[in-house]
Amino acid sequence: MRIPKRTSQRGTVAIIAAIALPILIGFAGLALDGGRLYLHKTELQNAADACALAASRELTCDPAAGPCAASFLLNAENSGLTVGQRNFLDFQGTAVGNAQLSASDITFSTTYAPASSYLSRAAGADPASKYVMCTTHQSGILPWFMEVLGVGGQSVAASAVATLSRAATNCAIPIGLCKIPGPSSDPFAGLTVGQWVTSKLSSSATGSFDWVDFTPPGGGASELADLLKGTGVCSVPAPPVQVGEQGNITSLDTAWNTRFGLYKGSDSIATAAPDFTGYAYTPTNWPAKFNAYSGSSGSEPNFQTARTQHKAWQGNASTGGTVNMGGVTVATSAQLTTSGADRRLVTAPVVDCAAWAGGSSSQQVPILGYACVLMLAPMGKSDPETYLEYLGKSTDLTSPCASSGSVGGPAAEGPLVPALVQ
């Protein structure tokens, strides 16, 4: 009996493999090439988000104060390009460049509108724009597997829109800035940006600011000291919440001075962060008593310059101060560089101090608003006066206090911060 040969079945596996191979390649392409395109999309989105947030921070012109200069758009464009191009693509192996994000990809609008309404600076965008859109894109992405099936280079794009929005978190120090007496209901009426306001922090509420207790009738010196050494009172409610007067608490000078890098007792740079600079401003070294934040006074560096250079506190002799140096450690410039934070540009509630001076039985008054102020100098127990510099409402578009906080809702009272809206 003869066994039949199987030569007629040879090559069957090859045929099946040939038929199945394109299908397998297709599945591999969908998984790997599709995943790669998704990764490119995610990386481009990161760059677009970063660009929009950085650019929106520069859209601070207030049209109510007069025509907006073209420099607002130029600054926003440059900021968006600089920050956006710090991102990377293709598994973080290639830096974002002009091919993925250029000036024409940064467009502006005065309102939150459809994408077609946005114009680039070169195309005539309005300098008073409040919204910025960044679009990133990449073309010619060759697939790893699908190219075998005739699929060519692919394109991916991403976009983001950002604007300035009020922050949910408004961390205020326990100092009440006094409303200037008068009939106006505007708590900021009569105050000028750059103006120095003064107080003796006395129990009679003389001067222009006073200690306040955010949790009346509780509180006390230890609570206020912790607020000064910490972040302050965060997420404070919108006006007109009631606060109470603390009067003259001389023991708070130690806590106040930590923000200038002066430490005494158990306080240290590890437990109470200083500002980036401890350089102080008093009538002695800044006689004009105006705009120490960005102005000029002989050879004295203003606050912005001192902060950039991380200048340490210069001492009582230079400022005419009366800080008791017994047991005090002064943070060095190197320590301010490595451990400094935004500690002297602070938010303070505005209150009607006349109600305190009038002997209110409850010793409580409502918060009328929030101001951005600069803490000018360390506090000495025998100082005749203590100064703050008024820098506008904390929600002003140009407020230097608008640099921190998470985005809040329509009723938020925090400073303006960049926020993604799309």
PDB file of C-alpha atoms in Angstrom, residues 71-313:
ATOM      1  CA  SER A  71       4.309  96.586  23.943  1.00  0.00           C
ATOM      2  CA  PHE A  72       1.718  94.546  25.849  1.00  0.00           C
ATOM      3  CA  LEU A  73       1.256  92.238  22.862  1.00  0.00           C
ATOM      4  CA  LEU A  74       4.979  92.154  22.125  1.00  0.00           C
ATOM      5  CA  ASN A  75       5.781  91.178  25.701  1.00  0.00           C
ATOM      6  CA  ALA A  76       3.078  88.506  25.639  1.00  0.00           C
ATOM      7  CA  GLU A  77       4.348  87.132  22.338  1.00  0.00           C
ATOM      8  CA  ASN A  78       7.949  86.980  23.565  1.00  0.00           C
ATOM      9  CA  SER A  79       6.950  85.353  26.839  1.00  0.00           C
ATOM     10  CA  GLY A  80       4.836  82.761  25.052  1.00  0.00           C
ATOM     11  CA  LEU A  81       7.629  81.876  22.642  1.00  0.00           C
ATOM     12  CA  THR A  82      10.270  81.710  25.364  1.00  0.00           C
ATOM     13  CA  VAL A  83       8.306  79.449  27.687  1.00  0.00           C
ATOM     14  CA  GLY A  84       6.625  77.375  24.986  1.00  0.00           C
ATOM     15  CA  GLN A  85       9.923  76.590  23.287  1.00  0.00           C
ATOM     16  CA  ARG A  86      11.371  75.247  26.507  1.00  0.00           C
ATOM     17  CA  ASN A  87       9.279  72.123  25.967  1.00  0.00           C
ATOM     18  CA  PHE A  88      10.371  68.995  24.079  1.00  0.00           C
ATOM     19  CA  LEU A  89       8.850  66.610  21.533  1.00  0.00           C
ATOM     20  CA  ASP A  90       9.284  63.067  20.239  1.00  0.00           C
ATOM     21  CA  PHE A  91       9.825  61.302  23.557  1.00  0.00           C
ATOM     22  CA  GLN A  92      11.408  64.531  24.926  1.00  0.00           C
ATOM     23  CA  GLY A  93      14.253  64.187  22.449  1.00  0.00           C
ATOM     24  CA  THR A  94      13.707  67.304  20.313  1.00  0.00           C
ATOM     25  CA  ALA A  95      13.182  70.871  21.505  1.00  0.00           C
ATOM     26  CA  VAL A  96      10.121  72.796  20.327  1.00  0.00           C
ATOM     27  CA  GLY A  97      11.305  75.302  17.711  1.00  0.00           C
ATOM     28  CA  ASN A  98       9.914  77.850  15.300  1.00  0.00           C
ATOM     29  CA  ALA A  99       8.622  75.051  13.094  1.00  0.00           C
ATOM     30  CA  GLN A 100       6.275  74.003  15.893  1.00  0.00           C
ATOM     31  CA  LEU A 101       5.611  77.422  17.523  1.00  0.00           C
ATOM     32  CA  SER A 102       6.268  80.802  15.948  1.00  0.00           C
ATOM     33  CA  ALA A 103       5.026  84.347  16.498  1.00  0.00           C
ATOM     34  CA  SER A 104       2.198  83.804  14.023  1.00  0.00           C
ATOM     35  CA  ASP A 105       0.954  80.908  16.167  1.00  0.00           C
ATOM     36  CA  ILE A 106       0.282  83.273  19.108  1.00  0.00           C
ATOM     37  CA  THR A 107      -2.993  85.108  18.571  1.00  0.00           C
ATOM     38  CA  PHE A 108      -5.107  87.462  20.665  1.00  0.00           C
ATOM     39  CA  SER A 109      -8.698  88.514  21.266  1.00  0.00           C
ATOM     40  CA  THR A 110     -10.465  91.033  23.491  1.00  0.00           C
ATOM     41  CA  THR A 111     -13.161  88.455  24.291  1.00  0.00           C
ATOM     42  CA  TYR A 112     -13.413  84.704  24.680  1.00  0.00           C
ATOM     43  CA  ALA A 113     -14.390  84.015  21.087  1.00  0.00           C
ATOM     44  CA  PRO A 114     -14.162  81.373  18.338  1.00  0.00           C
ATOM     45  CA  ALA A 115     -10.668  80.614  17.076  1.00  0.00           C
ATOM     46  CA  SER A 116     -11.312  82.499  13.847  1.00  0.00           C
ATOM     47  CA  SER A 117     -11.663  85.759  15.809  1.00  0.00           C
ATOM     48  CA  TYR A 118      -8.094  85.658  17.152  1.00  0.00           C
ATOM     49  CA  LEU A 119      -5.407  87.715  15.406  1.00  0.00           C
ATOM     50  CA  SER A 120      -1.636  87.662  15.695  1.00  0.00           C
ATOM     51  CA  ARG A 121       0.231  90.811  16.657  1.00  0.00           C
ATOM     52  CA  ALA A 122       1.474  91.207  13.079  1.00  0.00           C
ATOM     53  CA  ALA A 123      -2.077  90.813  11.756  1.00  0.00           C
ATOM     54  CA  GLY A 124      -3.341  93.714  13.885  1.00  0.00           C
ATOM     55  CA  ALA A 125      -4.470  92.236  17.207  1.00  0.00           C
ATOM     56  CA  ASP A 126      -5.913  94.747  19.692  1.00  0.00           C
ATOM     57  CA  PRO A 127      -3.306  95.694  22.377  1.00  0.00           C
ATOM     58  CA  ALA A 128      -6.189  95.661  24.890  1.00  0.00           C
ATOM     59  CA  SER A 129      -6.703  91.920  24.293  1.00  0.00           C
ATOM     60  CA  LYS A 130      -7.445  89.806  27.353  1.00  0.00           C
ATOM     61  CA  TYR A 131      -7.285  86.323  25.785  1.00  0.00           C
ATOM     62  CA  VAL A 132      -4.360  84.636  24.061  1.00  0.00           C
ATOM     63  CA  MET A 133      -4.359  81.455  21.998  1.00  0.00           C
ATOM     64  CA  CYS A 134      -1.220  79.437  21.316  1.00  0.00           C
ATOM     65  CA  THR A 135      -1.264  76.795  18.579  1.00  0.00           C
ATOM     66  CA  THR A 136       1.525  74.238  18.257  1.00  0.00           C
ATOM     67  CA  HIS A 137       1.866  71.858  15.337  1.00  0.00           C
ATOM     68  CA  GLN A 138       4.178  69.277  13.824  1.00  0.00           C
ATOM     69  CA  SER A 139       4.042  67.683  10.388  1.00  0.00           C
ATOM     70  CA  GLY A 140       5.885  64.911   8.579  1.00  0.00           C
ATOM     71  CA  ILE A 141       5.762  62.408  11.433  1.00  0.00           C
ATOM     72  CA  LEU A 142       6.668  59.158   9.645  1.00  0.00           C
ATOM     73  CA  PRO A 143       4.982  56.040  11.050  1.00  0.00           C
ATOM     74  CA  TRP A 144       7.048  53.078  12.157  1.00  0.00           C
ATOM     75  CA  PHE A 145       4.744  50.347  10.824  1.00  0.00           C
ATOM     76  CA  MET A 146       1.944  51.901   8.798  1.00  0.00           C
ATOM     77  CA  GLU A 147       4.434  53.228   6.242  1.00  0.00           C
ATOM     78  CA  VAL A 148       4.693  49.650   4.958  1.00  0.00           C
ATOM     79  CA  LEU A 149       1.008  49.881   4.081  1.00  0.00           C
ATOM     80  CA  GLY A 150       1.525  53.141   2.202  1.00  0.00           C
ATOM     81  CA  VAL A 151       0.647  55.542   4.993  1.00  0.00           C
ATOM     82  CA  GLY A 152       2.756  58.706   4.738  1.00  0.00           C
ATOM     83  CA  GLY A 153       3.831  61.415   7.171  1.00  0.00           C
ATOM     84  CA  GLN A 154       1.226  62.594   9.656  1.00  0.00           C
ATOM     85  CA  SER A 155       0.455  65.989  11.194  1.00  0.00           C
ATOM     86  CA  VAL A 156      -0.558  66.767  14.758  1.00  0.00           C
ATOM     87  CA  ALA A 157      -1.620  70.088  16.333  1.00  0.00           C
ATOM     88  CA  ALA A 158      -2.740  71.392  19.722  1.00  0.00           C
ATOM     89  CA  SER A 159      -4.038  74.719  21.008  1.00  0.00           C
ATOM     90  CA  ALA A 160      -4.720  76.447  24.318  1.00  0.00           C
ATOM     91  CA  VAL A 161      -6.425  79.695  25.361  1.00  0.00           C
ATOM     92  CA  ALA A 162      -5.563  81.540  28.574  1.00  0.00           C
ATOM     93  CA  THR A 163      -6.484  84.764  30.328  1.00  0.00           C
ATOM     94  CA  LEU A 164      -5.982  86.432  33.714  1.00  0.00           C
ATOM     95  CA  SER A 165      -8.503  85.349  36.332  1.00  0.00           C
ATOM     96  CA  ARG A 166      -8.949  86.014  40.042  1.00  0.00           C
ATOM     97  CA  ALA A 167      -7.336  83.458  42.303  1.00  0.00           C
ATOM     98  CA  ALA A 168      -9.296  81.381  44.780  1.00  0.00           C
ATOM     99  CA  THR A 169      -6.550  81.674  47.344  1.00  0.00           C
ATOM    100  CA  ASN A 170      -5.967  85.129  48.768  1.00  0.00           C
ATOM    101  CA  CYS A 171      -3.417  84.914  51.581  1.00  0.00           C
ATOM    102  CA  ALA A 172      -3.630  88.094  53.657  1.00  0.00           C
ATOM    103  CA  ILE A 173      -1.380  89.219  56.501  1.00  0.00           C
ATOM    104  CA  PRO A 174      -3.030  90.330  59.768  1.00  0.00           C
ATOM    105  CA  ILE A 175      -2.639  94.023  59.024  1.00  0.00           C
ATOM    106  CA  GLY A 176      -5.629  96.234  58.275  1.00  0.00           C
ATOM    107  CA  LEU A 177      -4.933  99.089  55.845  1.00  0.00           C
ATOM    108  CA  CYS A 178      -7.058 102.035  56.886  1.00  0.00           C
ATOM    109  CA  LYS A 179      -9.537 103.566  54.472  1.00  0.00           C
ATOM    110  CA  ILE A 180      -8.873 107.281  54.077  1.00  0.00           C
ATOM    111  CA  PRO A 181     -11.625 109.162  55.964  1.00  0.00           C
ATOM    112  CA  GLY A 182     -14.224 110.734  53.717  1.00  0.00           C
ATOM    113  CA  PRO A 183     -17.656 110.288  52.172  1.00  0.00           C
ATOM    114  CA  SER A 184     -16.527 108.034  49.313  1.00  0.00           C
ATOM    115  CA  SER A 185     -17.715 104.431  49.445  1.00  0.00           C
ATOM    116  CA  ASP A 186     -14.630 103.368  47.477  1.00  0.00           C
ATOM    117  CA  PRO A 187     -12.204 101.899  50.057  1.00  0.00           C
ATOM    118  CA  PHE A 188      -9.255 102.807  47.818  1.00  0.00           C
ATOM    119  CA  ALA A 189     -10.262 106.439  47.221  1.00  0.00           C
ATOM    120  CA  GLY A 190      -7.393 108.840  47.922  1.00  0.00           C
ATOM    121  CA  LEU A 191      -4.697 106.168  47.858  1.00  0.00           C
ATOM    122  CA  THR A 192      -1.958 106.501  45.232  1.00  0.00           C
ATOM    123  CA  VAL A 193       0.193 103.646  43.993  1.00  0.00           C
ATOM    124  CA  GLY A 194       3.654 104.125  45.482  1.00  0.00           C
ATOM    125  CA  GLN A 195       2.352 106.051  48.500  1.00  0.00           C
ATOM    126  CA  TRP A 196       3.772 105.160  51.912  1.00  0.00           C
ATOM    127  CA  VAL A 197       1.207 104.612  54.640  1.00  0.00           C
ATOM    128  CA  THR A 198       2.245 104.699  58.255  1.00  0.00           C
ATOM    129  CA  SER A 199       1.109 103.513  61.657  1.00  0.00           C
ATOM    130  CA  LYS A 200       2.274 103.274  65.233  1.00  0.00           C
ATOM    131  CA  LEU A 201       0.188 100.106  65.532  1.00  0.00           C
ATOM    132  CA  SER A 202      -1.303 101.555  68.680  1.00  0.00           C
ATOM    133  CA  SER A 203      -4.419 100.565  70.533  1.00  0.00           C
ATOM    134  CA  SER A 204      -6.001 103.910  69.609  1.00  0.00           C
ATOM    135  CA  ALA A 205      -5.880 102.981  65.896  1.00  0.00           C
ATOM    136  CA  THR A 206      -3.855 106.041  64.940  1.00  0.00           C
ATOM    137  CA  GLY A 207      -1.976 106.016  61.656  1.00  0.00           C
ATOM    138  CA  SER A 208      -2.985 104.251  58.456  1.00  0.00           C
ATOM    139  CA  PHE A 209      -2.944 100.571  59.387  1.00  0.00           C
ATOM    140  CA  ASP A 210      -3.379  98.387  62.414  1.00  0.00           C
ATOM    141  CA  TRP A 211      -3.190  94.759  63.472  1.00  0.00           C
ATOM    142  CA  VAL A 212      -6.356  92.796  62.764  1.00  0.00           C
ATOM    143  CA  ASP A 213      -7.731  89.498  63.983  1.00  0.00           C
ATOM    144  CA  PHE A 214      -9.433  87.433  61.269  1.00  0.00           C
ATOM    145  CA  THR A 215     -11.165  85.215  63.834  1.00  0.00           C
ATOM    146  CA  PRO A 216     -12.699  87.572  66.400  1.00  0.00           C
ATOM    147  CA  PRO A 217     -13.117  87.417  69.327  1.00  0.00           C
ATOM    148  CA  GLY A 218     -10.423  84.719  69.486  1.00  0.00           C
ATOM    149  CA  GLY A 219      -6.880  85.060  68.251  1.00  0.00           C
ATOM    150  CA  GLY A 220      -4.097  86.773  70.079  1.00  0.00           C
ATOM    151  CA  ALA A 221      -0.430  87.515  69.670  1.00  0.00           C
ATOM    152  CA  SER A 222       0.643  83.912  69.084  1.00  0.00           C
ATOM    153  CA  GLU A 223      -1.929  83.416  66.311  1.00  0.00           C
ATOM    154  CA  LEU A 224      -0.897  86.601  64.526  1.00  0.00           C
ATOM    155  CA  ALA A 225       2.780  85.724  64.887  1.00  0.00           C
ATOM    156  CA  ASP A 226       2.180  82.346  63.257  1.00  0.00           C
ATOM    157  CA  LEU A 227       0.396  84.076  60.381  1.00  0.00           C
ATOM    158  CA  LEU A 228       3.334  86.419  59.821  1.00  0.00           C
ATOM    159  CA  LYS A 229       5.845  83.582  59.916  1.00  0.00           C
ATOM    160  CA  GLY A 230       3.607  81.408  57.724  1.00  0.00           C
ATOM    161  CA  THR A 231       1.536  82.150  54.644  1.00  0.00           C
ATOM    162  CA  GLY A 232      -1.005  84.416  56.311  1.00  0.00           C
ATOM    163  CA  VAL A 233      -4.749  83.824  56.322  1.00  0.00           C
ATOM    164  CA  CYS A 234      -5.565  82.026  53.060  1.00  0.00           C
ATOM    165  CA  SER A 235      -8.913  81.635  51.301  1.00  0.00           C
ATOM    166  CA  VAL A 236     -10.332  84.616  53.159  1.00  0.00           C
ATOM    167  CA  PRO A 237     -13.986  85.260  52.281  1.00  0.00           C
ATOM    168  CA  ALA A 238     -15.144  88.152  50.158  1.00  0.00           C
ATOM    169  CA  PRO A 239     -16.018  91.441  51.870  1.00  0.00           C
ATOM    170  CA  PRO A 240     -17.744  92.414  54.115  1.00  0.00           C
ATOM    171  CA  VAL A 241     -16.510  89.746  56.555  1.00  0.00           C
ATOM    172  CA  GLN A 242     -15.946  91.099  60.062  1.00  0.00           C
ATOM    173  CA  VAL A 243     -12.465  91.348  61.578  1.00  0.00           C
ATOM    174  CA  GLY A 244     -11.390  92.497  65.004  1.00  0.00           C
ATOM    175  CA  GLU A 245      -8.763  94.946  66.265  1.00  0.00           C
ATOM    176  CA  GLN A 246      -5.718  93.615  68.066  1.00  0.00           C
ATOM    177  CA  GLY A 247      -4.258  96.940  69.122  1.00  0.00           C
ATOM    178  CA  ASN A 248      -0.604  97.397  69.943  1.00  0.00           C
ATOM    179  CA  ILE A 249       1.139  94.009  70.172  1.00  0.00           C
ATOM    180  CA  THR A 250       4.834  94.772  70.491  1.00  0.00           C
ATOM    181  CA  SER A 251       5.813  91.099  70.586  1.00  0.00           C
ATOM    182  CA  LEU A 252       4.944  90.734  66.884  1.00  0.00           C
ATOM    183  CA  ASP A 253       8.102  92.493  65.755  1.00  0.00           C
ATOM    184  CA  THR A 254      10.050  89.200  65.912  1.00  0.00           C
ATOM    185  CA  ALA A 255       7.571  87.448  63.613  1.00  0.00           C
ATOM    186  CA  TRP A 256       7.345  90.454  61.268  1.00  0.00           C
ATOM    187  CA  ASN A 257      11.125  90.593  60.937  1.00  0.00           C
ATOM    188  CA  THR A 258      11.452  86.969  59.767  1.00  0.00           C
ATOM    189  CA  ARG A 259      10.216  88.158  56.377  1.00  0.00           C
ATOM    190  CA  PHE A 260      13.358  90.302  56.196  1.00  0.00           C
ATOM    191  CA  GLY A 261      15.636  87.400  57.112  1.00  0.00           C
ATOM    192  CA  LEU A 262      16.048  88.418  60.778  1.00  0.00           C
ATOM    193  CA  TYR A 263      15.660  85.517  63.205  1.00  0.00           C
ATOM    194  CA  LYS A 264      15.527  85.383  66.963  1.00  0.00           C
ATOM    195  CA  GLY A 265      14.875  82.624  69.468  1.00  0.00           C
ATOM    196  CA  SER A 266      13.471  79.434  67.970  1.00  0.00           C
ATOM    197  CA  ASP A 267      12.753  81.054  64.592  1.00  0.00           C
ATOM    198  CA  SER A 268      15.075  80.180  61.700  1.00  0.00           C
ATOM    199  CA  ILE A 269      15.228  80.263  57.935  1.00  0.00           C
ATOM    200  CA  ALA A 270      13.998  76.656  57.989  1.00  0.00           C
ATOM    201  CA  THR A 271      10.806  77.496  59.916  1.00  0.00           C
ATOM    202  CA  ALA A 272       9.960  80.951  58.529  1.00  0.00           C
ATOM    203  CA  ALA A 273      11.010  81.716  54.957  1.00  0.00           C
ATOM    204  CA  PRO A 274      12.419  85.187  54.233  1.00  0.00           C
ATOM    205  CA  ASP A 275      11.843  87.255  51.124  1.00  0.00           C
ATOM    206  CA  PHE A 276      14.404  87.180  48.321  1.00  0.00           C
ATOM    207  CA  THR A 277      15.797  90.356  49.873  1.00  0.00           C
ATOM    208  CA  GLY A 278      15.915  91.829  53.361  1.00  0.00           C
ATOM    209  CA  TYR A 279      16.927  95.298  52.139  1.00  0.00           C
ATOM    210  CA  ALA A 280      14.936  97.908  54.032  1.00  0.00           C
ATOM    211  CA  TYR A 281      13.461 101.298  53.148  1.00  0.00           C
ATOM    212  CA  THR A 282      12.905 104.073  55.685  1.00  0.00           C
ATOM    213  CA  PRO A 283      12.759 107.890  55.568  1.00  0.00           C
ATOM    214  CA  THR A 284      16.501 107.790  56.321  1.00  0.00           C
ATOM    215  CA  ASN A 285      17.628 106.032  53.132  1.00  0.00           C
ATOM    216  CA  TRP A 286      14.518 106.814  51.019  1.00  0.00           C
ATOM    217  CA  PRO A 287      13.545 110.392  51.980  1.00  0.00           C
ATOM    218  CA  ALA A 288      10.843 110.751  49.318  1.00  0.00           C
ATOM    219  CA  LYS A 289       8.760 108.084  51.082  1.00  0.00           C
ATOM    220  CA  PHE A 290       7.326 107.140  47.693  1.00  0.00           C
ATOM    221  CA  ASN A 291       7.782 104.260  45.243  1.00  0.00           C
ATOM    222  CA  ALA A 292      10.579 102.278  46.825  1.00  0.00           C
ATOM    223  CA  TYR A 293       9.209  99.380  44.792  1.00  0.00           C
ATOM    224  CA  SER A 294      10.472 100.573  41.403  1.00  0.00           C
ATOM    225  CA  GLY A 295      11.574 104.202  41.841  1.00  0.00           C
ATOM    226  CA  SER A 296      14.974 105.792  42.445  1.00  0.00           C
ATOM    227  CA  SER A 297      16.683 107.563  45.321  1.00  0.00           C
ATOM    228  CA  GLY A 298      20.320 108.420  44.732  1.00  0.00           C
ATOM    229  CA  SER A 299      22.500 105.328  44.772  1.00  0.00           C
ATOM    230  CA  GLU A 300      19.982 103.257  46.733  1.00  0.00           C
ATOM    231  CA  PRO A 301      18.696 100.167  44.912  1.00  0.00           C
ATOM    232  CA  ASN A 302      14.914  99.980  44.715  1.00  0.00           C
ATOM    233  CA  PHE A 303      13.072  96.872  45.871  1.00  0.00           C
ATOM    234  CA  GLN A 304      13.023  95.237  42.443  1.00  0.00           C
ATOM    235  CA  THR A 305      16.793  95.656  42.096  1.00  0.00           C
ATOM    236  CA  ALA A 306      17.493  94.548  45.655  1.00  0.00           C
ATOM    237  CA  ARG A 307      15.379  91.450  45.154  1.00  0.00           C
ATOM    238  CA  THR A 308      17.178  90.560  41.915  1.00  0.00           C
ATOM    239  CA  GLN A 309      20.525  90.925  43.698  1.00  0.00           C
ATOM    240  CA  HIS A 310      19.309  89.151  46.867  1.00  0.00           C
ATOM    241  CA  LYS A 311      20.568  91.960  49.063  1.00  0.00           C
ATOM    242  CA  ALA A 312      20.555  91.262  52.799  1.00  0.00           C
ATOM    243  CA  TRP A 313      19.288  93.690  55.442  1.00  0.00           C
TER     244      TRP A 313
END
